[in-house]
JSON list of C-alpha atoms in Angstrom, two decimals:
[
{"chain": "A", "resi": 1, "resn": "MET", "atom": "CA", "xyz": [-101.88, 35.81, -41.32]},
{"chain": "A", "resi": 2, "resn": "PHE", "atom": "CA", "xyz": [-99.90, 38.54, -41.81]},
{"chain": "A", "resi": 3, "resn": "LEU", "atom": "CA", "xyz": [-96.96, 39.76, -39.20]},
{"chain": "A", "resi": 4, "resn": "THR", "atom": "CA", "xyz": [-97.59, 43.37, -39.12]},
{"chain": "A", "resi": 5, "resn": "PHE", "atom": "CA", "xyz": [-95.08, 46.38, -37.99]},
{"chain": "A", "resi": 6, "resn": "SER", "atom": "CA", "xyz": [-95.94, 49.53, -36.58]},
{"chain": "A", "resi": 7, "resn": "ILE", "atom": "CA", "xyz": [-92.90, 52.47, -37.51]},
{"chain": "A", "resi": 8, "resn": "ASP", "atom": "CA", "xyz": [-91.51, 52.20, -33.15]},
{"chain": "A", "resi": 9, "resn": "ASP", "atom": "CA", "xyz": [-91.39, 48.32, -34.21]},
{"chain": "A", "resi": 10, "resn": "TYR", "atom": "CA", "xyz": [-89.51, 49.47, -37.51]},
{"chain": "A", "resi": 11, "resn": "ASN", "atom": "CA", "xyz": [-87.62, 52.13, -35.33]},
{"chain": "A", "resi": 12, "resn": "ASN", "atom": "CA", "xyz": [-86.99, 49.59, -32.93]},
{"chain": "A", "resi": 13, "resn": "LEU", "atom": "CA", "xyz": [-85.57, 47.19, -34.79]},
{"chain": "A", "resi": 14, "resn": "THR", "atom": "CA", "xyz": [-83.52, 49.31, -36.87]},
{"chain": "A", "resi": 15, "resn": "ASN", "atom": "CA", "xyz": [-81.50, 50.60, -33.58]},
{"chain": "A", "resi": 16, "resn": "ILE", "atom": "CA", "xyz": [-81.05, 47.42, -32.83]},
{"chain": "A", "resi": 17, "resn": "ILE", "atom": "CA", "xyz": [-79.50, 46.10, -35.60]},
{"chain": "A", "resi": 18, "resn": "SER", "atom": "CA", "xyz": [-77.80, 49.75, -35.81]},
{"chain": "A", "resi": 19, "resn": "TYR", "atom": "CA", "xyz": [-76.37, 48.48, -32.33]},
{"chain": "A", "resi": 20, "resn": "LEU", "atom": "CA", "xyz": [-75.40, 44.87, -33.43]},
{"chain": "A", "resi": 21, "resn": "ASN", "atom": "CA", "xyz": [-73.91, 46.45, -36.28]},
{"chain": "A", "resi": 22, "resn": "THR", "atom": "CA", "xyz": [-71.90, 48.25, -33.91]},
{"chain": "A", "resi": 23, "resn": "ASP", "atom": "CA", "xyz": [-71.19, 45.49, -31.66]},
{"chain": "A", "resi": 24, "resn": "VAL", "atom": "CA", "xyz": [-69.77, 43.65, -34.60]},
{"chain": "A", "resi": 25, "resn": "ILE", "atom": "CA", "xyz": [-67.45, 46.82, -35.75]},
{"chain": "A", "resi": 26, "resn": "HIS", "atom": "CA", "xyz": [-66.21, 47.32, -32.46]},
{"chain": "A", "resi": 27, "resn": "LEU", "atom": "CA", "xyz": [-65.63, 43.00, -32.75]},
{"chain": "A", "resi": 28, "resn": "ARG", "atom": "CA", "xyz": [-63.79, 43.35, -35.33]},
{"chain": "A", "resi": 29, "resn": "ASN", "atom": "CA", "xyz": [-61.84, 46.53, -33.73]},
{"chain": "A", "resi": 30, "resn": "GLU", "atom": "CA", "xyz": [-60.87, 44.01, -30.96]},
{"chain": "A", "resi": 31, "resn": "ILE", "atom": "CA", "xyz": [-60.28, 40.83, -33.19]},
{"chain": "A", "resi": 32, "resn": "SER", "atom": "CA", "xyz": [-57.45, 43.09, -34.98]},
{"chain": "A", "resi": 33, "resn": "LEU", "atom": "CA", "xyz": [-56.36, 44.55, -32.36]},
{"chain": "A", "resi": 34, "resn": "ILE", "atom": "CA", "xyz": [-55.98, 39.88, -30.44]},
{"chain": "A", "resi": 35, "resn": "LYS", "atom": "CA", "xyz": [-54.57, 39.41, -34.20]},
{"chain": "A", "resi": 36, "resn": "ASP", "atom": "CA", "xyz": [-51.91, 42.59, -34.42]},
{"chain": "A", "resi": 37, "resn": "GLN", "atom": "CA", "xyz": [-51.12, 41.30, -30.89]},
{"chain": "A", "resi": 38, "resn": "ILE", "atom": "CA", "xyz": [-50.77, 37.59, -31.90]},
{"chain": "A", "resi": 39, "resn": "GLY", "atom": "CA", "xyz": [-48.84, 38.76, -34.89]},
{"chain": "A", "resi": 40, "resn": "HIS", "atom": "CA", "xyz": [-46.04, 40.67, -32.45]},
{"chain": "A", "resi": 41, "resn": "LEU", "atom": "CA", "xyz": [-46.07, 37.20, -29.99]},
{"chain": "A", "resi": 42, "resn": "GLN", "atom": "CA", "xyz": [-45.51, 35.68, -32.73]},
{"chain": "A", "resi": 43, "resn": "LYS", "atom": "CA", "xyz": [-42.39, 37.44, -34.24]},
{"chain": "A", "resi": 44, "resn": "SER", "atom": "CA", "xyz": [-41.03, 38.14, -30.28]},
{"chain": "A", "resi": 45, "resn": "ASN", "atom": "CA", "xyz": [-41.72, 34.62, -30.54]},
{"chain": "A", "resi": 46, "resn": "PHE", "atom": "CA", "xyz": [-39.61, 34.08, -32.71]},
{"chain": "A", "resi": 47, "resn": "GLU", "atom": "CA", "xyz": [-36.38, 36.40, -31.62]},
{"chain": "A", "resi": 48, "resn": "TYR", "atom": "CA", "xyz": [-37.09, 33.95, -28.96]},
{"chain": "A", "resi": 49, "resn": "LEU", "atom": "CA", "xyz": [-36.42, 31.21, -30.35]},
{"chain": "A", "resi": 50, "resn": "ILE", "atom": "CA", "xyz": [-34.10, 32.41, -32.80]},
{"chain": "A", "resi": 51, "resn": "GLU", "atom": "CA", "xyz": [-31.81, 33.87, -29.11]},
{"chain": "A", "resi": 52, "resn": "ILE", "atom": "CA", "xyz": [-32.13, 30.37, -27.77]},
{"chain": "A", "resi": 53, "resn": "GLN", "atom": "CA", "xyz": [-30.65, 29.16, -30.67]},
{"chain": "A", "resi": 54, "resn": "ARG", "atom": "CA", "xyz": [-27.69, 30.95, -30.87]},
{"chain": "A", "resi": 55, "resn": "LEU", "atom": "CA", "xyz": [-27.46, 31.21, -27.10]},
{"chain": "A", "resi": 56, "resn": "LYS", "atom": "CA", "xyz": [-27.43, 26.77, -27.22]},
{"chain": "A", "resi": 57, "resn": "THR", "atom": "CA", "xyz": [-25.22, 27.13, -30.48]},
{"chain": "A", "resi": 58, "resn": "GLU", "atom": "CA", "xyz": [-22.20, 29.47, -28.18]},
{"chain": "A", "resi": 59, "resn": "ASP", "atom": "CA", "xyz": [-22.88, 26.95, -25.11]},
{"chain": "A", "resi": 60, "resn": "PHE", "atom": "CA", "xyz": [-21.61, 24.14, -27.77]},
{"chain": "A", "resi": 61, "resn": "LYS", "atom": "CA", "xyz": [-18.77, 26.23, -28.61]},
{"chain": "A", "resi": 62, "resn": "ARG", "atom": "CA", "xyz": [-18.39, 26.90, -24.86]},
{"chain": "A", "resi": 63, "resn": "SER", "atom": "CA", "xyz": [-18.93, 22.85, -24.69]},
{"chain": "A", "resi": 64, "resn": "LEU", "atom": "CA", "xyz": [-16.35, 22.04, -27.44]},
{"chain": "A", "resi": 65, "resn": "VAL", "atom": "CA", "xyz": [-13.46, 24.35, -26.30]},
{"chain": "A", "resi": 66, "resn": "THR", "atom": "CA", "xyz": [-13.78, 23.19, -22.75]},
{"chain": "A", "resi": 67, "resn": "ASP", "atom": "CA", "xyz": [-13.72, 19.46, -24.15]},
{"chain": "A", "resi": 68, "resn": "LYS", "atom": "CA", "xyz": [-10.19, 20.27, -25.74]},
{"chain": "A", "resi": 69, "resn": "LYS", "atom": "CA", "xyz": [-8.89, 21.88, -22.32]},
{"chain": "A", "resi": 70, "resn": "ASP", "atom": "CA", "xyz": [-10.04, 19.20, -20.81]},
{"chain": "A", "resi": 71, "resn": "SER", "atom": "CA", "xyz": [-8.34, 17.61, -23.51]},
{"chain": "A", "resi": 72, "resn": "GLU", "atom": "CA", "xyz": [-5.05, 18.83, -22.89]},
{"chain": "A", "resi": 73, "resn": "LEU", "atom": "CA", "xyz": [-4.96, 18.85, -19.43]},
{"chain": "A", "resi": 74, "resn": "LYS", "atom": "CA", "xyz": [-6.14, 14.93, -19.07]},
{"chain": "A", "resi": 75, "resn": "LYS", "atom": "CA", "xyz": [-2.83, 14.62, -21.21]},
{"chain": "A", "resi": 76, "resn": "LYS", "atom": "CA", "xyz": [-0.13, 17.26, -19.52]},
{"chain": "A", "resi": 77, "resn": "THR", "atom": "CA", "xyz": [-1.39, 15.07, -15.89]},
{"chain": "A", "resi": 78, "resn": "GLU", "atom": "CA", "xyz": [-0.64, 12.39, -17.60]},
{"chain": "A", "resi": 79, "resn": "ASN", "atom": "CA", "xyz": [1.96, 13.11, -18.81]},
{"chain": "A", "resi": 80, "resn": "ILE", "atom": "CA", "xyz": [3.59, 14.24, -15.60]},
{"chain": "A", "resi": 81, "resn": "ASP", "atom": "CA", "xyz": [2.46, 11.29, -14.00]},
{"chain": "A", "resi": 82, "resn": "GLN", "atom": "CA", "xyz": [4.62, 9.70, -16.37]},
{"chain": "A", "resi": 83, "resn": "LEU", "atom": "CA", "xyz": [7.66, 12.11, -15.92]},
{"chain": "A", "resi": 84, "resn": "ASN", "atom": "CA", "xyz": [6.92, 11.22, -11.89]},
{"chain": "A", "resi": 85, "resn": "LYS", "atom": "CA", "xyz": [7.21, 7.40, -12.62]},
{"chain": "A", "resi": 86, "resn": "GLU", "atom": "CA", "xyz": [10.26, 8.48, -14.39]},
{"chain": "A", "resi": 87, "resn": "LEU", "atom": "CA", "xyz": [11.65, 10.27, -11.37]},
{"chain": "A", "resi": 88, "resn": "THR", "atom": "CA", "xyz": [10.60, 7.60, -9.25]},
{"chain": "A", "resi": 89, "resn": "LYS", "atom": "CA", "xyz": [12.77, 5.21, -10.73]},
{"chain": "A", "resi": 90, "resn": "LYS", "atom": "CA", "xyz": [15.58, 7.33, -11.76]},
{"chain": "A", "resi": 91, "resn": "ASN", "atom": "CA", "xyz": [15.09, 7.91, -7.17]},
{"chain": "A", "resi": 92, "resn": "ILE", "atom": "CA", "xyz": [15.54, 4.54, -6.79]},
{"chain": "A", "resi": 93, "resn": "LEU", "atom": "CA", "xyz": [18.25, 3.99, -8.93]},
{"chain": "A", "resi": 94, "resn": "ILE", "atom": "CA", "xyz": [20.31, 7.36, -7.36]},
{"chain": "A", "resi": 95, "resn": "SER", "atom": "CA", "xyz": [19.53, 5.28, -3.64]},
{"chain": "A", "resi": 96, "resn": "LYS", "atom": "CA", "xyz": [20.91, 2.06, -5.24]},
{"chain": "A", "resi": 97, "resn": "MET", "atom": "CA", "xyz": [24.16, 3.17, -6.55]},
{"chain": "A", "resi": 98, "resn": "GLU", "atom": "CA", "xyz": [24.77, 5.34, -3.55]},
{"chain": "A", "resi": 99, "resn": "LYS", "atom": "CA", "xyz": [23.98, 1.96, -1.24]},
{"chain": "A", "resi": 100, "resn": "ASP", "atom": "CA", "xyz": [26.44, 0.31, -3.74]},
{"chain": "A", "resi": 101, "resn": "TRP", "atom": "CA", "xyz": [29.52, 3.43, -3.15]},
{"chain": "A", "resi": 102, "resn": "LEU", "atom": "CA", "xyz": [29.07, 2.58, 0.22]},
{"chain": "A", "resi": 103, "resn": "ARG", "atom": "CA", "xyz": [29.11, -1.11, -0.31]},
{"chain": "A", "resi": 104, "resn": "ALA", "atom": "CA", "xyz": [32.43, -0.12, -3.16]},
{"chain": "A", "resi": 105, "resn": "ASP", "atom": "CA", "xyz": [33.84, 2.43, -0.26]},
{"chain": "A", "resi": 106, "resn": "SER", "atom": "CA", "xyz": [33.62, -0.12, 2.19]},
{"chain": "A", "resi": 107, "resn": "TYR", "atom": "CA", "xyz": [35.32, -3.06, 0.60]},
{"chain": "A", "resi": 108, "resn": "PHE", "atom": "CA", "xyz": [37.98, -1.19, -1.15]},
{"chain": "A", "resi": 109, "resn": "ASP", "atom": "CA", "xyz": [38.58, 0.97, 2.00]},
{"chain": "A", "resi": 110, "resn": "VAL", "atom": "CA", "xyz": [41.21, -1.37, 2.17]},
{"chain": "A", "resi": 111, "resn": "ASP", "atom": "CA", "xyz": [45.11, -1.07, 3.35]},
{"chain": "A", "resi": 112, "resn": "GLU", "atom": "CA", "xyz": [47.95, -1.63, 0.51]},
{"chain": "A", "resi": 113, "resn": "ARG", "atom": "CA", "xyz": [48.33, -5.38, 1.30]},
{"chain": "A", "resi": 114, "resn": "GLN", "atom": "CA", "xyz": [44.60, -6.04, 1.10]},
{"chain": "A", "resi": 115, "resn": "SER", "atom": "CA", "xyz": [44.88, -3.73, -2.34]},
{"chain": "A", "resi": 116, "resn": "TRP", "atom": "CA", "xyz": [47.46, -5.96, -3.48]},
{"chain": "A", "resi": 117, "resn": "CYS", "atom": "CA", "xyz": [46.09, -9.30, -3.19]},
{"chain": "A", "resi": 118, "resn": "ILE", "atom": "CA", "xyz": [42.92, -8.16, -4.50]},
{"chain": "A", "resi": 119, "resn": "GLU", "atom": "CA", "xyz": [44.13, -7.06, -7.90]},
{"chain": "A", "resi": 120, "resn": "LYS", "atom": "CA", "xyz": [46.19, -10.09, -8.13]},
{"chain": "A", "resi": 121, "resn": "ASP", "atom": "CA", "xyz": [43.06, -12.56, -7.18]},
{"chain": "A", "resi": 122, "resn": "LEU", "atom": "CA", "xyz": [41.45, -10.83, -10.66]},
{"chain": "A", "resi": 123, "resn": "LYS", "atom": "CA", "xyz": [43.89, -11.22, -12.06]},
{"chain": "A", "resi": 124, "resn": "THR", "atom": "CA", "xyz": [44.44, -14.52, -11.30]},
{"chain": "A", "resi": 125, "resn": "ILE", "atom": "CA", "xyz": [40.41, -15.72, -11.76]},
{"chain": "A", "resi": 126, "resn": "PHE", "atom": "CA", "xyz": [40.94, -13.81, -14.65]},
{"chain": "A", "resi": 127, "resn": "ASP", "atom": "CA", "xyz": [44.04, -15.63, -16.68]},
{"chain": "A", "resi": 128, "resn": "LYS", "atom": "CA", "xyz": [42.92, -18.65, -15.01]},
{"chain": "A", "resi": 129, "resn": "CYS", "atom": "CA", "xyz": [39.96, -18.60, -17.54]},
{"chain": "A", "resi": 130, "resn": "ASP", "atom": "CA", "xyz": [41.21, -16.36, -20.71]},
{"chain": "A", "resi": 131, "resn": "ASN", "atom": "CA", "xyz": [39.56, -17.93, -22.92]},
{"chain": "A", "resi": 132, "resn": "VAL", "atom": "CA", "xyz": [36.18, -17.61, -21.20]},
{"chain": "A", "resi": 133, "resn": "CYS", "atom": "CA", "xyz": [36.00, -13.78, -20.28]},
{"chain": "A", "resi": 134, "resn": "SER", "atom": "CA", "xyz": [38.14, -13.12, -23.29]},
{"chain": "A", "resi": 135, "resn": "ASP", "atom": "CA", "xyz": [35.27, -11.56, -24.66]},
{"chain": "A", "resi": 136, "resn": "ILE", "atom": "CA", "xyz": [34.20, -9.92, -21.59]},
{"chain": "A", "resi": 137, "resn": "ASP", "atom": "CA", "xyz": [34.40, -6.26, -21.21]},
{"chain": "A", "resi": 138, "resn": "LEU", "atom": "CA", "xyz": [35.97, -5.10, -17.55]},
{"chain": "A", "resi": 139, "resn": "ASN", "atom": "CA", "xyz": [33.82, -2.19, -18.10]},
{"chain": "A", "resi": 140, "resn": "GLN", "atom": "CA", "xyz": [30.40, -4.30, -18.30]},
{"chain": "A", "resi": 141, "resn": "LEU", "atom": "CA", "xyz": [31.19, -5.77, -14.79]},
{"chain": "A", "resi": 142, "resn": "ASN", "atom": "CA", "xyz": [28.80, -4.61, -12.59]},
{"chain": "A", "resi": 143, "resn": "PHE", "atom": "CA", "xyz": [29.57, -3.96, -8.27]},
{"chain": "A", "resi": 144, "resn": "ASP", "atom": "CA", "xyz": [27.79, -6.58, -7.39]},
{"chain": "A", "resi": 145, "resn": "HIS", "atom": "CA", "xyz": [29.78, -9.75, -9.92]},
{"chain": "A", "resi": 146, "resn": "LEU", "atom": "CA", "xyz": [32.97, -7.75, -8.31]},
{"chain": "A", "resi": 147, "resn": "ILE", "atom": "CA", "xyz": [31.62, -8.64, -4.63]},
{"chain": "A", "resi": 148, "resn": "MET", "atom": "CA", "xyz": [30.43, -12.01, -5.87]},
{"chain": "A", "resi": 149, "resn": "ILE", "atom": "CA", "xyz": [34.59, -13.04, -6.69]},
{"chain": "A", "resi": 150, "resn": "MET", "atom": "CA", "xyz": [35.73, -10.91, -3.99]},
{"chain": "A", "resi": 151, "resn": "ASN", "atom": "CA", "xyz": [33.34, -12.77, -1.49]},
{"chain": "A", "resi": 152, "resn": "PHE", "atom": "CA", "xyz": [34.61, -16.17, -2.75]},
{"chain": "A", "resi": 153, "resn": "LYS", "atom": "CA", "xyz": [38.44, -15.17, -2.91]},
{"chain": "A", "resi": 154, "resn": "LEU", "atom": "CA", "xyz": [39.04, -12.57, -0.13]},
{"chain": "A", "resi": 155, "resn": "PRO", "atom": "CA", "xyz": [38.74, -14.89, 2.91]},
{"chain": "A", "resi": 156, "resn": "ILE", "atom": "CA", "xyz": [40.92, -17.14, 1.34]},
{"chain": "A", "resi": 157, "resn": "MET", "atom": "CA", "xyz": [44.06, -14.81, 0.27]},
{"chain": "A", "resi": 158, "resn": "TRP", "atom": "CA", "xyz": [43.52, -12.43, 2.85]},
{"chain": "A", "resi": 159, "resn": "THR", "atom": "CA", "xyz": [45.02, -15.77, 5.41]},
{"chain": "A", "resi": 160, "resn": "GLU", "atom": "CA", "xyz": [47.82, -15.24, 2.52]},
{"chain": "A", "resi": 161, "resn": "LYS", "atom": "CA", "xyz": [50.72, -13.58, 3.43]},
{"chain": "A", "resi": 162, "resn": "PRO", "atom": "CA", "xyz": [51.96, -12.48, -0.16]},
{"chain": "A", "resi": 163, "resn": "ALA", "atom": "CA", "xyz": [55.35, -13.22, -0.88]},
{"chain": "A", "resi": 164, "resn": "GLU", "atom": "CA", "xyz": [56.30, -10.31, -2.71]},
{"chain": "A", "resi": 165, "resn": "LEU", "atom": "CA", "xyz": [55.78, -7.65, 0.31]}
]
């Protein structure tokens, strides 16, 4: 069995092939356009990746600067806290010294007779313990030591009348 083709069949096949070739060419053009678009998108994507990396690098640099500034701020805050503690200690010391001065004023606001008794009593105390007290620098004695000495001796000696006066 042979297939027989007529001219019309041949022309129809030729037309169909021609249409198919045209469609293939059109599809190749579309594929080429799609490849160009893909290439453009890949290039854009690459540029975006580069931009993202640049921004990440800038952000990292900023975070380093921020961390450094935060560290410096923390150190300064710690220094301020330390200075505030020292200031508080000094204010407490000043307050104590002011109280000591007020106490000293009240103890040494005495008349001439009491002053003489205090001096005589201190001299007597230091004379009696000369061997113990010889190494003591009177400037090293603090006010509380003197108050202790005076509280111990003053009630007794103020009842006595000094002979010299």
